C-alpha positions as protocol buffer text, in pm:
chain_id: "A"
residue {
  index: 1
  type: MET
  ca { x: -1226 y: 2319 z: -1121 }
}
residue {
  index: 2
  type: LEU
  ca { x: -1470 y: 2063 z: -982 }
}
residue {
  index: 3
  type: ARG
  ca { x: -1737 y: 1904 z: -1202 }
}
residue {
  index: 4
  type: ASN
  ca { x: -2083 y: 1897 z: -1198 }
}
residue {
  index: 5
  type: GLY
  ca { x: -2261 y: 1848 z: -893 }
}
residue {
  index: 6
  type: TYR
  ca { x: -1951 y: 1828 z: -686 }
}
residue {
  index: 7
  type: PHE
  ca { x: -1934 y: 2204 z: -691 }
}
residue {
  index: 8
  type: ILE
  ca { x: -2234 y: 2250 z: -520 }
}
residue {
  index: 9
  type: LEU
  ca { x: -2131 y: 1979 z: -264 }
}
residue {
  index: 10
  type: TYR
  ca { x: -1816 y: 2196 z: -247 }
}
residue {
  index: 11
  type: ILE
  ca { x: -2028 y: 2508 z: -133 }
}
residue {
  index: 12
  type: ILE
  ca { x: -2200 y: 2360 z: 105 }
}
residue {
  index: 13
  type: MET
  ca { x: -1915 y: 2227 z: 264 }
}
residue {
  index: 14
  type: LEU
  ca { x: -1756 y: 2558 z: 272 }
}
residue {
  index: 15
  type: LEU
  ca { x: -2073 y: 2700 z: 458 }
}
residue {
  index: 16
  type: ILE
  ca { x: -2056 y: 2471 z: 739 }
}
residue {
  index: 17
  type: PRO
  ca { x: -1908 y: 2600 z: 1059 }
}
residue {
  index: 18
  type: ILE
  ca { x: -1643 y: 2439 z: 1186 }
}
residue {
  index: 19
  type: VAL
  ca { x: -1399 y: 2668 z: 1344 }
}
residue {
  index: 20
  type: THR
  ca { x: -1270 y: 2507 z: 1652 }
}
residue {
  index: 21
  type: PHE
  ca { x: -1104 y: 2200 z: 1479 }
}
residue {
  index: 22
  type: ALA
  ca { x: -829 y: 2331 z: 1271 }
}
residue {
  index: 23
  type: ILE
  ca { x: -601 y: 2089 z: 1062 }
}
residue {
  index: 24
  type: HIS
  ca { x: -226 y: 2154 z: 952 }
}
residue {
  index: 25
  type: PRO
  ca { x: -290 y: 2198 z: 595 }
}
residue {
  index: 26
  type: VAL
  ca { x: -22 y: 2016 z: 325 }
}
residue {
  index: 27
  type: SER
  ca { x: 93 y: 2177 z: 20 }
}
residue {
  index: 28
  type: VAL
  ca { x: 178 y: 1845 z: -148 }
}
residue {
  index: 29
  type: VAL
  ca { x: 38 y: 1520 z: -187 }
}
residue {
  index: 30
  type: TYR
  ca { x: 120 y: 1194 z: -384 }
}
residue {
  index: 31
  type: ARG
  ca { x: -78 y: 930 z: -576 }
}
residue {
  index: 32
  type: ALA
  ca { x: -13 y: 613 z: -696 }
}
residue {
  index: 33
  type: ASP
  ca { x: -191 y: 532 z: -1018 }
}
residue {
  index: 34
  type: SER
  ca { x: -178 y: 262 z: -1302 }
}
residue {
  index: 35
  type: ARG
  ca { x: -277 y: 499 z: -1557 }
}
residue {
  index: 36
  type: THR
  ca { x: -23 y: 675 z: -1788 }
}
residue {
  index: 37
  type: PRO
  ca { x: -13 y: 1067 z: -1793 }
}
residue {
  index: 38
  type: GLU
  ca { x: -134 y: 1060 z: -2120 }
}
residue {
  index: 39
  type: GLU
  ca { x: -461 y: 883 z: -1992 }
}
residue {
  index: 40
  type: ILE
  ca { x: -492 y: 1119 z: -1698 }
}
residue {
  index: 41
  type: VAL
  ca { x: -465 y: 1449 z: -1954 }
}
residue {
  index: 42
  type: GLN
  ca { x: -735 y: 1249 z: -2167 }
}
residue {
  index: 43
  type: ALA
  ca { x: -951 y: 1211 z: -1856 }
}
residue {
  index: 44
  type: GLY
  ca { x: -914 y: 1550 z: -1789 }
}
residue {
  index: 45
  type: GLY
  ca { x: -769 y: 1483 z: -1416 }
}
residue {
  index: 46
  type: MET
  ca { x: -830 y: 1247 z: -1163 }
}
residue {
  index: 47
  type: TYR
  ca { x: -1205 y: 1218 z: -1080 }
}
residue {
  index: 48
  type: PRO
  ca { x: -1435 y: 1013 z: -906 }
}
residue {
  index: 49
  type: PHE
  ca { x: -1660 y: 743 z: -1129 }
}
residue {
  index: 50
  type: THR
  ca { x: -1976 y: 903 z: -1297 }
}
residue {
  index: 51
  type: GLY
  ca { x: -2292 y: 735 z: -1408 }
}
residue {
  index: 52
  type: LEU
  ca { x: -2451 y: 669 z: -1058 }
}
residue {
  index: 53
  type: PRO
  ca { x: -2528 y: 929 z: -774 }
}
residue {
  index: 54
  type: PRO
  ca { x: -2217 y: 1005 z: -569 }
}
residue {
  index: 55
  type: ASP
  ca { x: -2153 y: 895 z: -228 }
}
residue {
  index: 56
  type: ILE
  ca { x: -2023 y: 1184 z: -13 }
}
residue {
  index: 57
  type: ASP
  ca { x: -2013 y: 996 z: 314 }
}
residue {
  index: 58
  type: LEU
  ca { x: -1650 y: 952 z: 411 }
}
residue {
  index: 59
  type: LEU
  ca { x: -1673 y: 661 z: 586 }
}
residue {
  index: 60
  type: HIS
  ca { x: -1826 y: 506 z: 311 }
}
residue {
  index: 61
  type: HIS
  ca { x: -1509 y: 546 z: 87 }
}
residue {
  index: 62
  type: PHE
  ca { x: -1277 y: 499 z: 366 }
}
residue {
  index: 63
  type: GLU
  ca { x: -1424 y: 152 z: 443 }
}
residue {
  index: 64
  type: GLY
  ca { x: -1454 y: 67 z: 67 }
}
residue {
  index: 65
  type: GLU
  ca { x: -1844 y: 41 z: 62 }
}
residue {
  index: 66
  type: SER
  ca { x: -1875 y: 312 z: -180 }
}
residue {
  index: 67
  type: LEU
  ca { x: -1571 y: 203 z: -374 }
}
residue {
  index: 68
  type: GLU
  ca { x: -1714 y: -126 z: -454 }
}
residue {
  index: 69
  type: GLY
  ca { x: -2048 y: 15 z: -573 }
}
residue {
  index: 70
  type: TYR
  ca { x: -1819 y: 270 z: -821 }
}
residue {
  index: 71
  type: THR
  ca { x: -2021 y: 561 z: -635 }
}
residue {
  index: 72
  type: SER
  ca { x: -1747 y: 713 z: -426 }
}
residue {
  index: 73
  type: ALA
  ca { x: -1715 y: 1122 z: -444 }
}
residue {
  index: 74
  type: PHE
  ca { x: -1345 y: 1095 z: -357 }
}
residue {
  index: 75
  type: ILE
  ca { x: -1017 y: 1055 z: -459 }
}
residue {
  index: 76
  type: SER
  ca { x: -763 y: 910 z: -253 }
}
residue {
  index: 77
  type: THR
  ca { x: -387 y: 1092 z: -206 }
}
residue {
  index: 78
  type: THR
  ca { x: -146 y: 1069 z: 70 }
}
residue {
  index: 79
  type: ALA
  ca { x: 99 y: 1336 z: 185 }
}
residue {
  index: 80
  type: SER
  ca { x: 355 y: 1053 z: 248 }
}
residue {
  index: 81
  type: LEU
  ca { x: 578 y: 966 z: -8 }
}
residue {
  index: 82
  type: ARG
  ca { x: 659 y: 630 z: 146 }
}
residue {
  index: 83
  type: GLN
  ca { x: 278 y: 541 z: 161 }
}
residue {
  index: 84
  type: ALA
  ca { x: 250 y: 609 z: -188 }
}
residue {
  index: 85
  type: VAL
  ca { x: 551 y: 387 z: -285 }
}
residue {
  index: 86
  type: GLU
  ca { x: 419 y: 110 z: -20 }
}
residue {
  index: 87
  type: HIS
  ca { x: 80 y: 102 z: -171 }
}
residue {
  index: 88
  type: ALA
  ca { x: 257 y: 62 z: -543 }
}
residue {
  index: 89
  type: ALA
  ca { x: 489 y: -241 z: -417 }
}
residue {
  index: 90
  type: PHE
  ca { x: 181 y: -404 z: -252 }
}
residue {
  index: 91
  type: THR
  ca { x: 45 y: -442 z: -618 }
}
residue {
  index: 92
  type: ALA
  ca { x: 432 y: -575 z: -760 }
}
residue {
  index: 93
  type: ARG
  ca { x: 450 y: -880 z: -608 }
}
residue {
  index: 94
  type: ILE
  ca { x: 259 y: -1173 z: -452 }
}
residue {
  index: 95
  type: ASN
  ca { x: 410 y: -1165 z: -133 }
}
residue {
  index: 96
  type: ASP
  ca { x: 678 y: -1024 z: 73 }
}
residue {
  index: 97
  type: GLU
  ca { x: 927 y: -1344 z: 35 }
}
residue {
  index: 98
  type: GLU
  ca { x: 877 y: -1335 z: -355 }
}
residue {
  index: 99
  type: PRO
  ca { x: 1048 y: -1088 z: -608 }
}
residue {
  index: 100
  type: PHE
  ca { x: 887 y: -844 z: -771 }
}
residue {
  index: 101
  type: ASP
  ca { x: 721 y: -856 z: -1084 }
}
residue {
  index: 102
  type: THR
  ca { x: 976 y: -742 z: -1352 }
}
residue {
  index: 103
  type: GLU
  ca { x: 688 y: -643 z: -1599 }
}
residue {
  index: 104
  type: PHE
  ca { x: 528 y: -441 z: -1328 }
}
residue {
  index: 105
  type: GLU
  ca { x: 472 y: -58 z: -1414 }
}
residue {
  index: 106
  type: THR
  ca { x: 294 y: 235 z: -1238 }
}
residue {
  index: 107
  type: TYR
  ca { x: 299 y: 590 z: -1204 }
}
residue {
  index: 108
  type: LEU
  ca { x: 350 y: 816 z: -921 }
}
residue {
  index: 109
  type: TYR
  ca { x: 201 y: 1153 z: -895 }
}
residue {
  index: 110
  type: VAL
  ca { x: 283 y: 1464 z: -724 }
}
residue {
  index: 111
  type: ILE
  ca { x: -7 y: 1666 z: -691 }
}
residue {
  index: 112
  type: ARG
  ca { x: -70 y: 2030 z: -557 }
}
residue {
  index: 113
  type: PRO
  ca { x: -395 y: 1996 z: -328 }
}
residue {
  index: 114
  type: SER
  ca { x: -659 y: 2247 z: -270 }
}
residue {
  index: 115
  type: ILE
  ca { x: -934 y: 2327 z: -38 }
}
residue {
  index: 116
  type: ASN
  ca { x: -1138 y: 2054 z: -134 }
}
residue {
  index: 117
  type: PHE
  ca { x: -853 y: 1789 z: -22 }
}
residue {
  index: 118
  type: TYR
  ca { x: -938 y: 1661 z: 340 }
}
residue {
  index: 119
  type: ASN
  ca { x: -741 y: 1459 z: 572 }
}
residue {
  index: 120
  type: ILE
  ca { x: -926 y: 1134 z: 696 }
}
residue {
  index: 121
  type: ASP
  ca { x: -774 y: 1070 z: 1018 }
}
residue {
  index: 122
  type: GLU
  ca { x: -826 y: 1452 z: 1120 }
}
residue {
  index: 123
  type: SER
  ca { x: -1210 y: 1438 z: 1017 }
}
residue {
  index: 124
  type: LEU
  ca { x: -1245 y: 1094 z: 1221 }
}
residue {
  index: 125
  type: ASN
  ca { x: -1081 y: 1275 z: 1503 }
}
residue {
  index: 126
  type: TYR
  ca { x: -1337 y: 1552 z: 1496 }
}
residue {
  index: 127
  type: ILE
  ca { x: -1633 y: 1327 z: 1488 }
}
residue {
  index: 128
  type: ILE
  ca { x: -1493 y: 1152 z: 1782 }
}
residue {
  index: 129
  type: ASN
  ca { x: -1423 y: 1499 z: 1978 }
}
residue {
  index: 130
  type: GLU
  ca { x: -1788 y: 1613 z: 1888 }
}
residue {
  index: 131
  type: THR
  ca { x: -1980 y: 1295 z: 1976 }
}
residue {
  index: 132
  type: PRO
  ca { x: -2094 y: 1165 z: 2331 }
}
residue {
  index: 133
  type: ASP
  ca { x: -1843 y: 856 z: 2421 }
}
residue {
  index: 134
  type: ASN
  ca { x: -2107 y: 657 z: 2512 }
}
residue {
  index: 135
  type: SER
  ca { x: -2261 y: 634 z: 2105 }
}
residue {
  index: 136
  type: ASP
  ca { x: -2249 y: 382 z: 1867 }
}
residue {
  index: 137
  type: LEU
  ca { x: -2102 y: 644 z: 1638 }
}
residue {
  index: 138
  type: TYR
  ca { x: -1813 y: 729 z: 1899 }
}
residue {
  index: 139
  type: LYS
  ca { x: -1727 y: 368 z: 1932 }
}
residue {
  index: 140
  type: GLU
  ca { x: -1726 y: 264 z: 1572 }
}
residue {
  index: 141
  type: VAL
  ca { x: -1527 y: 564 z: 1453 }
}
residue {
  index: 142
  type: SER
  ca { x: -1292 y: 522 z: 1729 }
}
residue {
  index: 143
  type: ARG
  ca { x: -1251 y: 134 z: 1615 }
}
residue {
  index: 144
  type: THR
  ca { x: -1210 y: 266 z: 1229 }
}
residue {
  index: 145
  type: LEU
  ca { x: -943 y: 526 z: 1323 }
}
residue {
  index: 146
  type: HIS
  ca { x: -755 y: 277 z: 1546 }
}
residue {
  index: 147
  type: SER
  ca { x: -743 y: -16 z: 1304 }
}
residue {
  index: 148
  type: TYR
  ca { x: -671 y: 183 z: 964 }
}
residue {
  index: 149
  type: GLY
  ca { x: -561 y: 522 z: 1055 }
}
residue {
  index: 150
  type: GLY
  ca { x: -193 y: 672 z: 1040 }
}
residue {
  index: 151
  type: MET
  ca { x: -155 y: 633 z: 666 }
}
residue {
  index: 152
  type: ASN
  ca { x: -152 y: 1065 z: 629 }
}
residue {
  index: 153
  type: GLU
  ca { x: -470 y: 1022 z: 375 }
}
residue {
  index: 154
  type: TRP
  ca { x: -629 y: 1311 z: 219 }
}
residue {
  index: 155
  type: VAL
  ca { x: -908 y: 1265 z: -34 }
}
residue {
  index: 156
  type: ALA
  ca { x: -1019 y: 1507 z: -283 }
}
residue {
  index: 157
  type: LEU
  ca { x: -1392 y: 1559 z: -279 }
}
residue {
  index: 158
  type: GLY
  ca { x: -1502 y: 1540 z: -648 }
}
residue {
  index: 159
  type: GLY
  ca { x: -1097 y: 1484 z: -779 }
}
residue {
  index: 160
  type: PHE
  ca { x: -886 y: 1733 z: -953 }
}
residue {
  index: 161
  type: ALA
  ca { x: -800 y: 1835 z: -1285 }
}
residue {
  index: 162
  type: GLN
  ca { x: -458 y: 1764 z: -1469 }
}
residue {
  index: 163
  type: THR
  ca { x: -334 y: 2095 z: -1411 }
}
residue {
  index: 164
  type: ARG
  ca { x: -293 y: 2014 z: -1039 }
}
residue {
  index: 165
  type: ILE
  ca { x: -39 y: 1748 z: -1118 }
}
residue {
  index: 166
  type: ILE
  ca { x: 327 y: 1900 z: -1041 }
}
residue {
  index: 167
  type: SER
  ca { x: 498 y: 1603 z: -1176 }
}
residue {
  index: 168
  type: TYR
  ca { x: 513 y: 1221 z: -1231 }
}
residue {
  index: 169
  type: ALA
  ca { x: 766 y: 967 z: -1250 }
}
residue {
  index: 170
  type: ARG
  ca { x: 739 y: 597 z: -1313 }
}
residue {
  index: 171
  type: ILE
  ca { x: 762 y: 293 z: -1119 }
}
residue {
  index: 172
  type: THR
  ca { x: 893 y: -35 z: -1202 }
}
residue {
  index: 173
  type: GLY
  ca { x: 941 y: -385 z: -1083 }
}
residue {
  index: 174
  type: ASP
  ca { x: 1285 y: -375 z: -1147 }
}
residue {
  index: 175
  type: MET
  ca { x: 1332 y: -6 z: -966 }
}
residue {
  index: 176
  type: LEU
  ca { x: 1160 y: -201 z: -631 }
}
residue {
  index: 177
  type: GLN
  ca { x: 1357 y: -496 z: -681 }
}
residue {
  index: 178
  type: GLN
  ca { x: 1697 y: -282 z: -690 }
}
residue {
  index: 179
  type: HIS
  ca { x: 1584 y: -6 z: -443 }
}
residue {
  index: 180
  type: TYR
  ca { x: 1294 y: -120 z: -223 }
}
residue {
  index: 181
  type: HIS
  ca { x: 1481 y: -337 z: 67 }
}
residue {
  index: 182
  type: SER
  ca { x: 1747 y: -83 z: 114 }
}
residue {
  index: 183
  type: GLY
  ca { x: 1487 y: 196 z: 154 }
}
residue {
  index: 184
  type: GLN
  ca { x: 1642 y: 427 z: -80 }
}
residue {
  index: 185
  type: ILE
  ca { x: 1309 y: 426 z: -298 }
}
residue {
  index: 186
  type: PHE
  ca { x: 1139 y: 606 z: -19 }
}
residue {
  index: 187
  type: SER
  ca { x: 1378 y: 903 z: -12 }
}
residue {
  index: 188
  type: SER
  ca { x: 1268 y: 1213 z: -156 }
}
residue {
  index: 189
  type: SER
  ca { x: 1654 y: 1275 z: -291 }
}
residue {
  index: 190
  type: PHE
  ca { x: 1587 y: 925 z: -487 }
}
residue {
  index: 191
  type: TRP
  ca { x: 1302 y: 1063 z: -693 }
}
residue {
  index: 192
  type: ASP
  ca { x: 1466 y: 1406 z: -759 }
}
residue {
  index: 193
  type: GLU
  ca { x: 1626 y: 1242 z: -1086 }
}
residue {
  index: 194
  type: HIS
  ca { x: 1292 y: 1063 z: -1180 }
}
residue {
  index: 195
  type: TRP
  ca { x: 1059 y: 1335 z: -1175 }
}
residue {
  index: 196
  type: GLN
  ca { x: 906 y: 1464 z: -1480 }
}
residue {
  index: 197
  type: ASN
  ca { x: 780 y: 1831 z: -1477 }
}
residue {
  index: 198
  type: ASN
  ca { x: 375 y: 1828 z: -1616 }
}
residue {
  index: 199
  type: PRO
  ca { x: 409 y: 2080 z: -1893 }
}
residue {
  index: 200
  type: LEU
  ca { x: 6 y: 2151 z: -1794 }
}
residue {
  index: 201
  type: TYR
  ca { x: 70 y: 2220 z: -1433 }
}
residue {
  index: 202
  type: LEU
  ca { x: -42 y: 2584 z: -1363 }
}
residue {
  index: 203
  type: SER
  ca { x: 217 y: 2768 z: -1144 }
}
residue {
  index: 204
  type: ALA
  ca { x: -68 y: 3012 z: -1018 }
}
residue {
  index: 205
  type: LEU
  ca { x: -167 y: 2741 z: -789 }
}
residue {
  index: 206
  type: ASP
  ca { x: 202 y: 2709 z: -609 }
}
residue {
  index: 207
  type: GLN
  ca { x: 50 y: 2870 z: -305 }
}
residue {
  index: 208
  type: ASP
  ca { x: -251 y: 2636 z: -264 }
}
residue {
  index: 209
  type: LEU
  ca { x: -292 y: 2443 z: 29 }
}
residue {
  index: 210
  type: SER
  ca { x: -526 y: 2129 z: 159 }
}
residue {
  index: 211
  type: SER
  ca { x: -833 y: 2235 z: 406 }
}
residue {
  index: 212
  type: SER
  ca { x: -755 y: 2329 z: 734 }
}
residue {
  index: 213
  type: VAL
  ca { x: -1090 y: 2215 z: 861 }
}
residue {
  index: 214
  type: PRO
  ca { x: -1211 y: 1881 z: 874 }
}
residue {
  index: 215
  type: TYR
  ca { x: -1496 y: 1688 z: 637 }
}
residue {
  index: 216
  type: PHE
  ca { x: -1840 y: 1710 z: 836 }
}
residue {
  index: 217
  type: SER
  ca { x: -2025 y: 1415 z: 615 }
}
residue {
  index: 218
  type: ILE
  ca { x: -1937 y: 1105 z: 808 }
}
residue {
  index: 219
  type: GLY
  ca { x: -2202 y: 839 z: 875 }
}
residue {
  index: 220
  type: VAL
  ca { x: -2232 y: 538 z: 1110 }
}
residue {
  index: 221
  type: PRO
  ca { x: -1959 y: 294 z: 1004 }
}
residue {
  index: 222
  type: ARG
  ca { x: -2026 y: -75 z: 896 }
}
residue {
  index: 223
  type: GLY
  ca { x: -1799 y: -234 z: 1132 }
}
residue {
  index: 224
  type: TYR
  ca { x: -1579 y: -379 z: 863 }
}
residue {
  index: 225
  type: ILE
  ca { x: -1368 y: -267 z: 610 }
}
residue {
  index: 226
  type: THR
  ca { x: -1316 y: -390 z: 248 }
}
residue {
  index: 227
  type: MET
  ca { x: -973 y: -536 z: 191 }
}
residue {
  index: 228
  type: LEU
  ca { x: -766 y: -621 z: -131 }
}
residue {
  index: 229
  type: GLN
  ca { x: -626 y: -971 z: -116 }
}
residue {
  index: 230
  type: ASN
  ca { x: -355 y: -1112 z: -354 }
}
residue {
  index: 231
  type: GLU
  ca { x: -289 y: -1484 z: -389 }
}
residue {
  index: 232
  type: ALA
  ca { x: -70 y: -1514 z: -97 }
}
residue {
  index: 233
  type: GLY
  ca { x: -363 y: -1362 z: 136 }
}
residue {
  index: 234
  type: GLN
  ca { x: -156 y: -1017 z: 198 }
}
residue {
  index: 235
  type: GLN
  ca { x: -449 y: -749 z: 245 }
}
residue {
  index: 236
  type: LEU
  ca { x: -457 y: -389 z: 215 }
}
residue {
  index: 237
  type: PRO
  ca { x: -736 y: -150 z: 235 }
}
residue {
  index: 238
  type: LEU
  ca { x: -928 y: -116 z: -98 }
}
residue {
  index: 239
  type: VAL
  ca { x: -927 y: 281 z: -35 }
}
residue {
  index: 240
  type: ASN
  ca { x: -539 y: 251 z: -81 }
}
residue {
  index: 241
  type: THR
  ca { x: -531 y: 69 z: -376 }
}
residue {
  index: 242
  type: CYS
  ca { x: -599 y: 127 z: -757 }
}
residue {
  index: 243
  type: HIS
  ca { x: -916 y: -49 z: -895 }
}
residue {
  index: 244
  type: GLU
  ca { x: -1047 y: -82 z: -1227 }
}
residue {
  index: 245
  type: GLU
  ca { x: -1281 y: 100 z: -1436 }
}
residue {
  index: 246
  type: PRO
  ca { x: -1654 y: 26 z: -1351 }
}
residue {
  index: 247
  type: SER
  ca { x: -1884 y: -176 z: -1569 }
}
residue {
  index: 248
  type: THR
  ca { x: -2222 y: -134 z: -1636 }
}
residue {
  index: 249
  type: SER
  ca { x: -2333 y: -464 z: -1554 }
}
residue {
  index: 250
  type: ASP
  ca { x: -2575 y: -523 z: -1306 }
}
residue {
  index: 251
  type: SER
  ca { x: -2334 y: -702 z: -1099 }
}
residue {
  index: 252
  type: ARG
  ca { x: -2165 y: -395 z: -1052 }
}
residue {
  index: 253
  type: ILE
  ca { x: -2429 y: -170 z: -984 }
}
residue {
  index: 254
  type: LYS
  ca { x: -2558 y: -392 z: -737 }
}
residue {
  index: 255
  type: ARG
  ca { x: -2220 y: -389 z: -546 }
}
residue {
  index: 256
  type: GLN
  ca { x: -2132 y: -751 z: -617 }
}
residue {
  index: 257
  type: LEU
  ca { x: -1773 y: -688 z: -674 }
}
residue {
  index: 258
  type: SER
  ca { x: -1572 y: -990 z: -574 }
}
residue {
  index: 259
  type: ARG
  ca { x: -1247 y: -904 z: -785 }
}
residue {
  index: 260
  type: VAL
  ca { x: -1050 y: -642 z: -881 }
}
residue {
  index: 261
  type: THR
  ca { x: -776 y: -574 z: -1129 }
}
residue {
  index: 262
  type: CYS
  ca { x: -454 y: -352 z: -1069 }
}
residue {
  index: 263
  type: GLN
  ca { x: -143 y: -363 z: -1300 }
}
residue {
  index: 264
  type: ASN
  ca { x: -311 y: -659 z: -1493 }
}
residue {
  index: 265
  type: LYS
  ca { x: -314 y: -850 z: -1180 }
}
residue {
  index: 266
  type: ALA
  ca { x: -667 y: -1031 z: -1018 }
}
residue {
  index: 267
  type: PHE
  ca { x: -727 y: -958 z: -662 }
}
residue {
  index: 268
  type: THR
  ca { x: -997 y: -1068 z: -415 }
}
residue {
  index: 269
  type: THR
  ca { x: -1176 y: -860 z: -215 }
}
residue {
  index: 270
  type: SER
  ca { x: -1242 y: -933 z: 166 }
}
residue {
  index: 271
  type: ARG
  ca { x: -1396 y: -819 z: 450 }
}
residue {
  index: 272
  type: TYR
  ca { x: -1224 y: -747 z: 806 }
}
residue {
  index: 273
  type: PHE
  ca { x: -1442 y: -698 z: 1083 }
}
residue {
  index: 274
  type: TYR
  ca { x: -1240 y: -467 z: 1336 }
}
residue {
  index: 275
  type: ASN
  ca { x: -1583 y: -468 z: 1530 }
}
residue {
  index: 276
  type: THR
  ca { x: -1600 y: -799 z: 1679 }
}
residue {
  index: 277
  type: GLU
  ca { x: -1944 y: -747 z: 1836 }
}
residue {
  index: 278
  type: LEU
  ca { x: -2065 y: -732 z: 1489 }
}
residue {
  index: 279
  type: LEU
  ca { x: -1844 y: -1027 z: 1368 }
}
residue {
  index: 280
  type: LEU
  ca { x: -2022 y: -1266 z: 1670 }
}
residue {
  index: 281
  type: GLN
  ca { x: -2346 y: -1127 z: 1547 }
}
residue {
  index: 282
  type: PHE
  ca { x: -2284 y: -1229 z: 1171 }
}
residue {
  index: 283
  type: LEU
  ca { x: -2127 y: -1579 z: 1297 }
}
residue {
  index: 284
  type: ASN
  ca { x: -2437 y: -1625 z: 1493 }
}
residue {
  index: 285
  type: ILE
  ca { x: -2657 y: -1558 z: 1215 }
}
residue {
  index: 286
  type: LEU
  ca { x: -2468 y: -1778 z: 985 }
}
residue {
  index: 287
  type: SER
  ca { x: -2475 y: -2034 z: 1267 }
}
residue {
  index: 288
  type: GLU
  ca { x: -2852 y: -2006 z: 1282 }
}
residue {
  index: 289
  type: LEU
  ca { x: -2908 y: -2046 z: 913 }
}
residue {
  index: 290
  type: LYS
  ca { x: -2709 y: -2374 z: 904 }
}
residue {
  index: 291
  type: ILE
  ca { x: -2890 y: -2525 z: 1173 }
}
residue {
  index: 292
  type: ASN
  ca { x: -3226 y: -2432 z: 1027 }
}
residue {
  index: 293
  type: LYS
  ca { x: -3120 y: -2543 z: 679 }
}
residue {
  index: 294
  type: LYS
  ca { x: -3017 y: -2888 z: 873 }
}
residue {
  index: 295
  type: PHE
  ca { x: -3351 y: -2894 z: 1036 }
}
residue {
  index: 296
  type: ASP
  ca { x: -3514 y: -2857 z: 706 }
}
residue {
  index: 297
  type: ILE
  ca { x: -3347 y: -3142 z: 542 }
}
residue {
  index: 298
  type: ASN
  ca { x: -3412 y: -3353 z: 809 }
}
residue {
  index: 299
  type: ILE
  ca { x: -3787 y: -3271 z: 784 }
}
residue {
  index: 300
  type: GLU
  ca { x: -3788 y: -3340 z: 413 }
}
residue {
  index: 301
  type: GLN
  ca { x: -3606 y: -3661 z: 473 }
}
residue {
  index: 302
  type: ASP
  ca { x: -3913 y: -3785 z: 740 }
}
residue {
  index: 303
  type: GLU
  ca { x: -4170 y: -3696 z: 496 }
}
residue {
  index: 304
  type: GLU
  ca { x: -4002 y: -3899 z: 256 }
}
residue {
  index: 305
  type: GLU
  ca { x: -3990 y: -4194 z: 474 }
}
residue {
  index: 306
  type: LEU
  ca { x: -4343 y: -4150 z: 561 }
}
């Protein structure tokens, strides 16, 4: 069941006539999450942050903007077991050369999607197909998809209840250390002996599928994406990683987040410009600011000498 205003947004989405762009729905998605099954039950499921007006723009979520501000109306999942494990592994070690942290622990959840689960790549492709190829929107969405597509990501508008969680398994640093490099940990057969059934799952949902139509609320991209960066400089899009519960401090509300916490580890957020034209404009502005600042300093020195 969708919460509060998300139900209204969901109904509006159903009324949008998109019939010429069919998407193959999926019956199972995965999510790596640092919260225990008990914490998920206590929260009633996996839901977006509350307390601030929800941002329903899919690109704001994908680029990390609404995640930084804790306003995203979506919960990220993936139809790829491998991608879910990779996202967990990213937070379990400093870099590819180091061993996995033996104290690392997170959970992998198997989820039954509903028609409020939308495919990001196909939604962006829909916008590309429906937009003039000489428009800024076409260019920016194409850049976004080219740079960060291919993760088979499905986002749940408004989140989902714990009754959609089919099963879960614990991922530890030792498990990754033993089975990651061989590739065993990416196979479904490996997890067969690790899954624990969720007693709250509703079997009545067995036939449910994700949405077969694209998500339409997509604005103009910023031209850069927010990345999560560890101590060694490894980066992964913020949308694909966990992040801490929001604070009520002014700095959070003003979207001045510079560090996030995942599995008790600190990560720095950075911005990657996939729009090189925007990057050049940004660098030119910085250059002009430095020149003006230097000019102001010289004027002040001349005035002091006089």
